[in-house]
Amino acid sequence: MPDEIRLAPDYTEARGRFLDAAHAVGARLERYDHPLTGPAGEALATDVAFVGAPDAPTRLLIISGTHGVEGFAGSLCQTEWLRAGASVPDDLAVVLVHAINPYGFAWIRRVNEDNVDLNRNCIDFRAGLPENAGYDQLADALVPPSWDEETQQSTAGVLLDFASEHGFDGLQDAVSKGQYRHPTGVFYGGNRPVWSQRTLEQIGRSELVAASRTGIIDLHTGLGPFGVGELIGSHPAPEGRQRLGDWFGEYTMPSEGTSVSADVSGDVLDALDEWVESPEITGVAIEWGTVDIIEVSNALRGDAWLHAHADPRGPEAGPVKDALRAAFAPDDPQWARMVWDRFTEVTAAATDGLLS
Ligand SMILES: [Zn+2]
């Protein structure tokens, strides 16, 4: 473990570091090519590294880049874990899913190539689309047709008015729990399973099928205090709750209002629970805080505006992408260190839990 660890400068470099580290420990690698390319024409893929015995009865799946740009931190964790030797106890295999949303990672977006939030996309589309009346009311203010100073101020006023009527939690809920009617808006869940969802399902079904016990850690950034990694549970059922408590001690539940996250619809942890025929699945997300929530929200709105109403390769892109990167992947070695320390703590607890 070097004294100073840094996030990679871009997706391709992050991917290269991950693959090099995986090769160095003799991991089995699988590649899922994405049909599109990055902003410089670079190839995009989700890479999977499998470490441990092929027939190991317990599996720990660790996912980076569910939210594209948040993959800088997740990729760092996965790569440093491999570089640290990737030692796994007998009976355990670790499956690292690198950049499940490679398009968002490469383009510095939280969403994917369809402006879809993968963690709102894993719903049953045949059952009809969830309603979000609060978002409908705010849609025009959240992503306005222009993003000049004046518009930012006037639209901030609309959001503040909503907050004074419904509280800040009410605002966060309306904005971020997921919406299915505004394809160029923020936190859009899409209208069909996207490439990343289909790919994750394929990975889950093929890599976890032999497991009797499965742990899943999905790595996120952008909510909460700087560098603090909140552990978010995804199991309302009593046995799941019991395991989360036994393994990790403290954790939060969005459905109970104890988390920095809103209670979202269609996240990947719930979906994996359904796809994977493992008798016991324990899933958590780690959510590392960065900057304050207003800055995060403005960065997301600016990015949605850029891709809906301007040119993501044009002159306006620079400041928008800088703001987004700062909000989800701060270039600060101290932050990276806090991320890595928390990651090792959580993976150690999950490993102990799985083997107990
Ligand atoms: Zn996230």
PDB file of N, CA and C in Angstrom, residues 232-324:
ATOM      1  N   ILE A 232     -25.286   1.471   3.558  1.00  0.00           N
ATOM      2  CA  ILE A 232     -26.730   1.480   3.333  1.00  0.00           C
ATOM      3  C   ILE A 232     -27.221   0.063   3.083  1.00  0.00           C
ATOM      4  N   GLY A 233     -28.122  -0.399   3.925  1.00  0.00           N
ATOM      5  CA  GLY A 233     -28.655  -1.757   3.791  1.00  0.00           C
ATOM      6  C   GLY A 233     -29.809  -1.805   2.807  1.00  0.00           C
ATOM      7  N   SER A 234     -30.083  -2.999   2.292  1.00  0.00           N
ATOM      8  CA  SER A 234     -31.150  -3.099   1.292  1.00  0.00           C
ATOM      9  C   SER A 234     -32.120  -4.220   1.627  1.00  0.00           C
ATOM     10  N   HIS A 235     -32.172  -4.617   2.895  1.00  0.00           N
ATOM     11  CA  HIS A 235     -33.000  -5.777   3.221  1.00  0.00           C
ATOM     12  C   HIS A 235     -34.048  -5.464   4.270  1.00  0.00           C
ATOM     13  N   PRO A 236     -35.247  -5.213   3.852  1.00  0.00           N
ATOM     14  CA  PRO A 236     -36.290  -4.979   4.844  1.00  0.00           C
ATOM     15  C   PRO A 236     -36.704  -6.262   5.577  1.00  0.00           C
ATOM     16  N   ALA A 237     -36.432  -7.450   4.980  1.00  0.00           N
ATOM     17  CA  ALA A 237     -36.855  -8.709   5.627  1.00  0.00           C
ATOM     18  C   ALA A 237     -36.031  -8.962   6.893  1.00  0.00           C
ATOM     19  N   PRO A 238     -36.688  -9.550   7.933  1.00  0.00           N
ATOM     20  CA  PRO A 238     -36.017  -9.700   9.223  1.00  0.00           C
ATOM     21  C   PRO A 238     -34.691 -10.472   9.186  1.00  0.00           C
ATOM     22  N   GLU A 239     -34.599 -11.573   8.395  1.00  0.00           N
ATOM     23  CA  GLU A 239     -33.335 -12.333   8.386  1.00  0.00           C
ATOM     24  C   GLU A 239     -32.216 -11.489   7.787  1.00  0.00           C
ATOM     25  N   GLY A 240     -32.573 -10.719   6.739  1.00  0.00           N
ATOM     26  CA  GLY A 240     -31.582  -9.839   6.126  1.00  0.00           C
ATOM     27  C   GLY A 240     -31.120  -8.771   7.110  1.00  0.00           C
ATOM     28  N   ARG A 241     -32.062  -8.194   7.821  1.00  0.00           N
ATOM     29  CA  ARG A 241     -31.732  -7.167   8.820  1.00  0.00           C
ATOM     30  C   ARG A 241     -30.806  -7.728   9.882  1.00  0.00           C
ATOM     31  N   GLN A 242     -31.130  -8.932  10.301  1.00  0.00           N
ATOM     32  CA  GLN A 242     -30.322  -9.595  11.329  1.00  0.00           C
ATOM     33  C   GLN A 242     -28.873  -9.739  10.846  1.00  0.00           C
ATOM     34  N   ARG A 243     -28.713 -10.210   9.604  1.00  0.00           N
ATOM     35  CA  ARG A 243     -27.352 -10.400   9.069  1.00  0.00           C
ATOM     36  C   ARG A 243     -26.613  -9.083   8.947  1.00  0.00           C
ATOM     37  N   LEU A 244     -27.307  -8.046   8.451  1.00  0.00           N
ATOM     38  CA  LEU A 244     -26.649  -6.744   8.313  1.00  0.00           C
ATOM     39  C   LEU A 244     -26.125  -6.271   9.667  1.00  0.00           C
ATOM     40  N   GLY A 245     -26.966  -6.441  10.696  1.00  0.00           N
ATOM     41  CA  GLY A 245     -26.554  -6.037  12.037  1.00  0.00           C
ATOM     42  C   GLY A 245     -25.386  -6.874  12.538  1.00  0.00           C
ATOM     43  N   ASP A 246     -25.467  -8.195  12.331  1.00  0.00           N
ATOM     44  CA  ASP A 246     -24.407  -9.089  12.794  1.00  0.00           C
ATOM     45  C   ASP A 246     -23.079  -8.793  12.098  1.00  0.00           C
ATOM     46  N   TRP A 247     -23.146  -8.566  10.804  1.00  0.00           N
ATOM     47  CA  TRP A 247     -21.916  -8.380  10.031  1.00  0.00           C
ATOM     48  C   TRP A 247     -21.292  -7.005  10.266  1.00  0.00           C
ATOM     49  N   PHE A 248     -22.165  -5.980  10.197  1.00  0.00           N
ATOM     50  CA  PHE A 248     -21.611  -4.627  10.090  1.00  0.00           C
ATOM     51  C   PHE A 248     -21.869  -3.758  11.316  1.00  0.00           C
ATOM     52  N   GLY A 249     -22.734  -4.196  12.204  1.00  0.00           N
ATOM     53  CA  GLY A 249     -23.081  -3.305  13.312  1.00  0.00           C
ATOM     54  C   GLY A 249     -24.007  -2.210  12.819  1.00  0.00           C
ATOM     55  N   GLU A 250     -23.419  -1.060  12.549  1.00  0.00           N
ATOM     56  CA  GLU A 250     -24.253   0.080  12.144  1.00  0.00           C
ATOM     57  C   GLU A 250     -24.492   0.133  10.635  1.00  0.00           C
ATOM     58  N   TYR A 251     -25.725   0.394  10.256  1.00  0.00           N
ATOM     59  CA  TYR A 251     -26.041   0.638   8.849  1.00  0.00           C
ATOM     60  C   TYR A 251     -27.331   1.449   8.813  1.00  0.00           C
ATOM     61  N   THR A 252     -27.658   1.985   7.627  1.00  0.00           N
ATOM     62  CA  THR A 252     -28.869   2.799   7.500  1.00  0.00           C
ATOM     63  C   THR A 252     -29.832   2.134   6.517  1.00  0.00           C
ATOM     64  N   MET A 253     -31.095   2.570   6.557  1.00  0.00           N
ATOM     65  CA  MET A 253     -32.115   2.045   5.644  1.00  0.00           C
ATOM     66  C   MET A 253     -32.889   3.216   5.036  1.00  0.00           C
ATOM     67  N   PRO A 254     -32.762   3.441   3.724  1.00  0.00           N
ATOM     68  CA  PRO A 254     -33.510   4.531   3.087  1.00  0.00           C
ATOM     69  C   PRO A 254     -35.023   4.434   3.315  1.00  0.00           C
ATOM     70  N   SER A 255     -35.547   3.200   3.351  1.00  0.00           N
ATOM     71  CA  SER A 255     -37.005   3.033   3.513  1.00  0.00           C
ATOM     72  C   SER A 255     -37.475   3.517   4.883  1.00  0.00           C
ATOM     73  N   GLU A 256     -36.544   3.691   5.809  1.00  0.00           N
ATOM     74  CA  GLU A 256     -36.925   4.154   7.140  1.00  0.00           C
ATOM     75  C   GLU A 256     -36.468   5.586   7.416  1.00  0.00           C
ATOM     76  N   GLY A 257     -35.938   6.221   6.372  1.00  0.00           N
ATOM     77  CA  GLY A 257     -35.546   7.619   6.528  1.00  0.00           C
ATOM     78  C   GLY A 257     -34.277   7.815   7.343  1.00  0.00           C
ATOM     79  N   THR A 258     -33.478   6.750   7.534  1.00  0.00           N
ATOM     80  CA  THR A 258     -32.251   6.904   8.329  1.00  0.00           C
ATOM     81  C   THR A 258     -31.018   7.145   7.475  1.00  0.00           C
ATOM     82  N   SER A 259     -31.197   7.155   6.141  1.00  0.00           N
ATOM     83  CA  SER A 259     -30.039   7.230   5.247  1.00  0.00           C
ATOM     84  C   SER A 259     -29.881   8.609   4.618  1.00  0.00           C
ATOM     85  N   VAL A 260     -28.664   8.890   4.117  1.00  0.00           N
ATOM     86  CA  VAL A 260     -28.461  10.100   3.313  1.00  0.00           C
ATOM     87  C   VAL A 260     -29.171   9.977   1.970  1.00  0.00           C
ATOM     88  N   SER A 261     -29.525   8.744   1.599  1.00  0.00           N
ATOM     89  CA  SER A 261     -30.175   8.510   0.310  1.00  0.00           C
ATOM     90  C   SER A 261     -31.696   8.495   0.453  1.00  0.00           C
ATOM     91  N   ALA A 262     -32.387   8.951  -0.586  1.00  0.00           N
ATOM     92  CA  ALA A 262     -33.839   8.793  -0.640  1.00  0.00           C
ATOM     93  C   ALA A 262     -34.158   7.313  -0.861  1.00  0.00           C
ATOM     94  N   ASP A 263     -35.401   6.918  -0.574  1.00  0.00           N
ATOM     95  CA  ASP A 263     -35.831   5.545  -0.813  1.00  0.00           C
ATOM     96  C   ASP A 263     -36.127   5.416  -2.300  1.00  0.00           C
ATOM     97  N   VAL A 264     -35.205   4.813  -3.039  1.00  0.00           N
ATOM     98  CA  VAL A 264     -35.282   4.839  -4.496  1.00  0.00           C
ATOM     99  C   VAL A 264     -36.017   3.610  -5.026  1.00  0.00           C
ATOM    100  N   SER A 265     -36.507   3.707  -6.270  1.00  0.00           N
ATOM    101  CA  SER A 265     -37.110   2.547  -6.915  1.00  0.00           C
ATOM    102  C   SER A 265     -36.129   1.972  -7.920  1.00  0.00           C
ATOM    103  N   GLY A 266     -36.045   0.634  -7.983  1.00  0.00           N
ATOM    104  CA  GLY A 266     -35.293  -0.010  -9.063  1.00  0.00           C
ATOM    105  C   GLY A 266     -33.793  -0.011  -8.932  1.00  0.00           C
ATOM    106  N   ASP A 267     -33.259  -0.278  -7.722  1.00  0.00           N
ATOM    107  CA  ASP A 267     -31.799  -0.288  -7.613  1.00  0.00           C
ATOM    108  C   ASP A 267     -31.229  -1.677  -7.888  1.00  0.00           C
ATOM    109  N   VAL A 268     -29.930  -1.726  -8.133  1.00  0.00           N
ATOM    110  CA  VAL A 268     -29.307  -2.980  -8.586  1.00  0.00           C
ATOM    111  C   VAL A 268     -29.254  -4.031  -7.480  1.00  0.00           C
ATOM    112  N   LEU A 269     -29.183  -3.606  -6.227  1.00  0.00           N
ATOM    113  CA  LEU A 269     -29.116  -4.597  -5.146  1.00  0.00           C
ATOM    114  C   LEU A 269     -30.408  -5.399  -5.066  1.00  0.00           C
ATOM    115  N   ASP A 270     -31.533  -4.713  -5.164  1.00  0.00           N
ATOM    116  CA  ASP A 270     -32.817  -5.421  -5.172  1.00  0.00           C
ATOM    117  C   ASP A 270     -32.902  -6.363  -6.374  1.00  0.00           C
ATOM    118  N   ALA A 271     -32.417  -5.868  -7.513  1.00  0.00           N
ATOM    119  CA  ALA A 271     -32.491  -6.676  -8.734  1.00  0.00           C
ATOM    120  C   ALA A 271     -31.631  -7.932  -8.599  1.00  0.00           C
ATOM    121  N   LEU A 272     -30.414  -7.792  -8.075  1.00  0.00           N
ATOM    122  CA  LEU A 272     -29.538  -8.949  -7.921  1.00  0.00           C
ATOM    123  C   LEU A 272     -30.171  -9.980  -6.987  1.00  0.00           C
ATOM    124  N   ASP A 273     -30.847  -9.482  -5.983  1.00  0.00           N
ATOM    125  CA  ASP A 273     -31.572 -10.346  -5.059  1.00  0.00           C
ATOM    126  C   ASP A 273     -32.523 -11.265  -5.821  1.00  0.00           C
ATOM    127  N   GLU A 274     -33.141 -10.730  -6.868  1.00  0.00           N
ATOM    128  CA  GLU A 274     -34.084 -11.514  -7.651  1.00  0.00           C
ATOM    129  C   GLU A 274     -33.403 -12.421  -8.662  1.00  0.00           C
ATOM    130  N   TRP A 275     -32.344 -11.899  -9.299  1.00  0.00           N
ATOM    131  CA  TRP A 275     -31.704 -12.646 -10.385  1.00  0.00           C
ATOM    132  C   TRP A 275     -30.910 -13.849  -9.883  1.00  0.00           C
ATOM    133  N   VAL A 276     -30.267 -13.671  -8.739  1.00  0.00           N
ATOM    134  CA  VAL A 276     -29.292 -14.662  -8.318  1.00  0.00           C
ATOM    135  C   VAL A 276     -29.963 -15.721  -7.463  1.00  0.00           C
ATOM    136  N   GLU A 277     -29.807 -16.967  -7.894  1.00  0.00           N
ATOM    137  CA  GLU A 277     -30.447 -18.045  -7.147  1.00  0.00           C
ATOM    138  C   GLU A 277     -29.537 -18.553  -6.050  1.00  0.00           C
ATOM    139  N   SER A 278     -29.125 -17.643  -5.204  1.00  0.00           N
ATOM    140  CA  SER A 278     -28.327 -18.025  -4.043  1.00  0.00           C
ATOM    141  C   SER A 278     -29.283 -18.033  -2.861  1.00  0.00           C
ATOM    142  N   PRO A 279     -29.218 -19.064  -2.026  1.00  0.00           N
ATOM    143  CA  PRO A 279     -30.182 -19.139  -0.918  1.00  0.00           C
ATOM    144  C   PRO A 279     -30.063 -17.963   0.052  1.00  0.00           C
ATOM    145  N   GLU A 280     -28.896 -17.331   0.096  1.00  0.00           N
ATOM    146  CA  GLU A 280     -28.744 -16.241   1.051  1.00  0.00           C
ATOM    147  C   GLU A 280     -27.924 -15.113   0.425  1.00  0.00           C
ATOM    148  N   ILE A 281     -28.550 -13.962   0.289  1.00  0.00           N
ATOM    149  CA  ILE A 281     -27.866 -12.813  -0.304  1.00  0.00           C
ATOM    150  C   ILE A 281     -27.908 -11.646   0.668  1.00  0.00           C
ATOM    151  N   THR A 282     -26.750 -11.047   0.891  1.00  0.00           N
ATOM    152  CA  THR A 282     -26.676  -9.890   1.778  1.00  0.00           C
ATOM    153  C   THR A 282     -26.036  -8.746   1.006  1.00  0.00           C
ATOM    154  N   GLY A 283     -26.821  -7.714   0.743  1.00  0.00           N
ATOM    155  CA  GLY A 283     -26.312  -6.617  -0.089  1.00  0.00           C
ATOM    156  C   GLY A 283     -26.251  -5.301   0.661  1.00  0.00           C
ATOM    157  N   VAL A 284     -25.182  -4.555   0.417  1.00  0.00           N
ATOM    158  CA  VAL A 284     -25.071  -3.205   0.964  1.00  0.00           C
ATOM    159  C   VAL A 284     -24.472  -2.268  -0.081  1.00  0.00           C
ATOM    160  N   ALA A 285     -24.733  -1.004   0.095  1.00  0.00           N
ATOM    161  CA  ALA A 285     -24.023   0.019  -0.680  1.00  0.00           C
ATOM    162  C   ALA A 285     -23.170   0.813   0.293  1.00  0.00           C
ATOM    163  N   ILE A 286     -21.988   1.234  -0.170  1.00  0.00           N
ATOM    164  CA  ILE A 286     -21.249   2.244   0.593  1.00  0.00           C
ATOM    165  C   ILE A 286     -21.419   3.557  -0.164  1.00  0.00           C
ATOM    166  N   GLU A 287     -21.793   4.591   0.565  1.00  0.00           N
ATOM    167  CA  GLU A 287     -22.005   5.912  -0.034  1.00  0.00           C
ATOM    168  C   GLU A 287     -21.038   6.886   0.629  1.00  0.00           C
ATOM    169  N   TRP A 288     -20.016   7.313  -0.118  1.00  0.00           N
ATOM    170  CA  TRP A 288     -19.036   8.246   0.427  1.00  0.00           C
ATOM    171  C   TRP A 288     -19.414   9.686   0.118  1.00  0.00           C
ATOM    172  N   GLY A 289     -19.428  10.523   1.137  1.00  0.00           N
ATOM    173  CA  GLY A 289     -19.738  11.928   0.941  1.00  0.00           C
ATOM    174  C   GLY A 289     -18.603  12.683   0.275  1.00  0.00           C
ATOM    175  N   THR A 290     -18.971  13.764  -0.390  1.00  0.00           N
ATOM    176  CA  THR A 290     -17.968  14.572  -1.102  1.00  0.00           C
ATOM    177  C   THR A 290     -18.149  16.037  -0.708  1.00  0.00           C
ATOM    178  N   VAL A 291     -18.932  16.763  -1.503  1.00  0.00           N
ATOM    179  CA  VAL A 291     -19.212  18.183  -1.222  1.00  0.00           C
ATOM    180  C   VAL A 291     -20.672  18.306  -0.785  1.00  0.00           C
ATOM    181  N   ASP A 292     -21.130  19.518  -0.474  1.00  0.00           N
ATOM    182  CA  ASP A 292     -22.490  19.620   0.064  1.00  0.00           C
ATOM    183  C   ASP A 292     -23.538  19.342  -1.018  1.00  0.00           C
ATOM    184  N   ILE A 293     -24.730  19.032  -0.556  1.00  0.00           N
ATOM    185  CA  ILE A 293     -25.756  18.470  -1.440  1.00  0.00           C
ATOM    186  C   ILE A 293     -26.232  19.471  -2.499  1.00  0.00           C
ATOM    187  N   ILE A 294     -26.159  20.762  -2.189  1.00  0.00           N
ATOM    188  CA  ILE A 294     -26.554  21.775  -3.183  1.00  0.00           C
ATOM    189  C   ILE A 294     -25.572  21.753  -4.362  1.00  0.00           C
ATOM    190  N   GLU A 295     -24.280  21.648  -4.012  1.00  0.00           N
ATOM    191  CA  GLU A 295     -23.258  21.599  -5.062  1.00  0.00           C
ATOM    192  C   GLU A 295     -23.414  20.335  -5.911  1.00  0.00           C
ATOM    193  N   VAL A 296     -23.691  19.224  -5.247  1.00  0.00           N
ATOM    194  CA  VAL A 296     -23.894  17.963  -5.960  1.00  0.00           C
ATOM    195  C   VAL A 296     -25.095  18.081  -6.896  1.00  0.00           C
ATOM    196  N   SER A 297     -26.187  18.622  -6.352  1.00  0.00           N
ATOM    197  CA  SER A 297     -27.411  18.748  -7.128  1.00  0.00           C
ATOM    198  C   SER A 297     -27.217  19.682  -8.331  1.00  0.00           C
ATOM    199  N   ASN A 298     -26.531  20.800  -8.109  1.00  0.00           N
ATOM    200  CA  ASN A 298     -26.283  21.723  -9.218  1.00  0.00           C
ATOM    201  C   ASN A 298     -25.393  21.096 -10.292  1.00  0.00           C
ATOM    202  N   ALA A 299     -24.423  20.310  -9.850  1.00  0.00           N
ATOM    203  CA  ALA A 299     -23.538  19.649 -10.820  1.00  0.00           C
ATOM    204  C   ALA A 299     -24.349  18.691 -11.697  1.00  0.00           C
ATOM    205  N   LEU A 300     -25.274  17.959 -11.082  1.00  0.00           N
ATOM    206  CA  LEU A 300     -26.099  17.007 -11.844  1.00  0.00           C
ATOM    207  C   LEU A 300     -27.044  17.722 -12.801  1.00  0.00           C
ATOM    208  N   ARG A 301     -27.610  18.823 -12.321  1.00  0.00           N
ATOM    209  CA  ARG A 301     -28.539  19.570 -13.168  1.00  0.00           C
ATOM    210  C   ARG A 301     -27.802  20.183 -14.359  1.00  0.00           C
ATOM    211  N   GLY A 302     -26.615  20.728 -14.088  1.00  0.00           N
ATOM    212  CA  GLY A 302     -25.804  21.308 -15.170  1.00  0.00           C
ATOM    213  C   GLY A 302     -25.446  20.257 -16.215  1.00  0.00           C
ATOM    214  N   ASP A 303     -25.118  19.068 -15.746  1.00  0.00           N
ATOM    215  CA  ASP A 303     -24.733  17.996 -16.670  1.00  0.00           C
ATOM    216  C   ASP A 303     -25.933  17.526 -17.507  1.00  0.00           C
ATOM    217  N   ALA A 304     -27.092  17.429 -16.853  1.00  0.00           N
ATOM    218  CA  ALA A 304     -28.298  17.042 -17.601  1.00  0.00           C
ATOM    219  C   ALA A 304     -28.612  18.098 -18.660  1.00  0.00           C
ATOM    220  N   TRP A 305     -28.458  19.377 -18.273  1.00  0.00           N
ATOM    221  CA  TRP A 305     -28.675  20.458 -19.240  1.00  0.00           C
ATOM    222  C   TRP A 305     -27.699  20.337 -20.420  1.00  0.00           C
ATOM    223  N   LEU A 306     -26.421  20.123 -20.106  1.00  0.00           N
ATOM    224  CA  LEU A 306     -25.383  20.033 -21.149  1.00  0.00           C
ATOM    225  C   LEU A 306     -25.738  18.962 -22.180  1.00  0.00           C
ATOM    226  N   HIS A 307     -26.159  17.793 -21.695  1.00  0.00           N
ATOM    227  CA  HIS A 307     -26.429  16.689 -22.626  1.00  0.00           C
ATOM    228  C   HIS A 307     -27.785  16.818 -23.322  1.00  0.00           C
ATOM    229  N   ALA A 308     -28.711  17.585 -22.718  1.00  0.00           N
ATOM    230  CA  ALA A 308     -30.027  17.748 -23.350  1.00  0.00           C
ATOM    231  C   ALA A 308     -30.077  18.958 -24.276  1.00  0.00           C
ATOM    232  N   HIS A 309     -29.407  20.044 -23.892  1.00  0.00           N
ATOM    233  CA  HIS A 309     -29.604  21.320 -24.592  1.00  0.00           C
ATOM    234  C   HIS A 309     -28.329  21.927 -25.173  1.00  0.00           C
ATOM    235  N   ALA A 310     -27.185  21.339 -24.953  1.00  0.00           N
ATOM    236  CA  ALA A 310     -25.935  21.916 -25.472  1.00  0.00           C
ATOM    237  C   ALA A 310     -25.066  20.794 -26.048  1.00  0.00           C
ATOM    238  N   ASP A 311     -23.792  21.049 -26.235  1.00  0.00           N
ATOM    239  CA  ASP A 311     -22.901  20.075 -26.862  1.00  0.00           C
ATOM    240  C   ASP A 311     -21.896  19.561 -25.825  1.00  0.00           C
ATOM    241  N   PRO A 312     -22.024  18.275 -25.465  1.00  0.00           N
ATOM    242  CA  PRO A 312     -21.109  17.713 -24.456  1.00  0.00           C
ATOM    243  C   PRO A 312     -19.639  17.743 -24.878  1.00  0.00           C
ATOM    244  N   ARG A 313     -19.384  18.008 -26.168  1.00  0.00           N
ATOM    245  CA  ARG A 313     -17.996  18.152 -26.617  1.00  0.00           C
ATOM    246  C   ARG A 313     -17.644  19.623 -26.848  1.00  0.00           C
ATOM    247  N   GLY A 314     -18.612  20.512 -26.613  1.00  0.00           N
ATOM    248  CA  GLY A 314     -18.414  21.923 -26.907  1.00  0.00           C
ATOM    249  C   GLY A 314     -17.753  22.682 -25.770  1.00  0.00           C
ATOM    250  N   PRO A 315     -17.631  24.018 -25.948  1.00  0.00           N
ATOM    251  CA  PRO A 315     -16.924  24.835 -24.959  1.00  0.00           C
ATOM    252  C   PRO A 315     -17.591  24.886 -23.591  1.00  0.00           C
ATOM    253  N   GLU A 316     -18.912  24.650 -23.534  1.00  0.00           N
ATOM    254  CA  GLU A 316     -19.586  24.701 -22.223  1.00  0.00           C
ATOM    255  C   GLU A 316     -19.292  23.469 -21.380  1.00  0.00           C
ATOM    256  N   ALA A 317     -18.771  22.437 -22.025  1.00  0.00           N
ATOM    257  CA  ALA A 317     -18.622  21.151 -21.323  1.00  0.00           C
ATOM    258  C   ALA A 317     -17.599  21.220 -20.187  1.00  0.00           C
ATOM    259  N   GLY A 318     -16.507  21.943 -20.389  1.00  0.00           N
ATOM    260  CA  GLY A 318     -15.404  21.952 -19.422  1.00  0.00           C
ATOM    261  C   GLY A 318     -15.834  22.214 -17.992  1.00  0.00           C
ATOM    262  N   PRO A 319     -16.420  23.409 -17.716  1.00  0.00           N
ATOM    263  CA  PRO A 319     -16.812  23.708 -16.334  1.00  0.00           C
ATOM    264  C   PRO A 319     -17.873  22.751 -15.784  1.00  0.00           C
ATOM    265  N   VAL A 320     -18.782  22.296 -16.650  1.00  0.00           N
ATOM    266  CA  VAL A 320     -19.829  21.371 -16.200  1.00  0.00           C
ATOM    267  C   VAL A 320     -19.205  20.046 -15.752  1.00  0.00           C
ATOM    268  N   LYS A 321     -18.285  19.537 -16.556  1.00  0.00           N
ATOM    269  CA  LYS A 321     -17.645  18.256 -16.217  1.00  0.00           C
ATOM    270  C   LYS A 321     -16.724  18.409 -15.002  1.00  0.00           C
ATOM    271  N   ASP A 322     -16.050  19.553 -14.883  1.00  0.00           N
ATOM    272  CA  ASP A 322     -15.205  19.785 -13.699  1.00  0.00           C
ATOM    273  C   ASP A 322     -16.052  19.755 -12.429  1.00  0.00           C
ATOM    274  N   ALA A 323     -17.223  20.404 -12.504  1.00  0.00           N
ATOM    275  CA  ALA A 323     -18.109  20.449 -11.334  1.00  0.00           C
ATOM    276  C   ALA A 323     -18.604  19.046 -10.989  1.00  0.00           C
ATOM    277  N   LEU A 324     -18.926  18.276 -12.017  1.00  0.00           N
ATOM    278  CA  LEU A 324     -19.432  16.934 -11.773  1.00  0.00           C
ATOM    279  C   LEU A 324     -18.361  16.038 -11.163  1.00  0.00           C
TER     280      LEU A 324
END
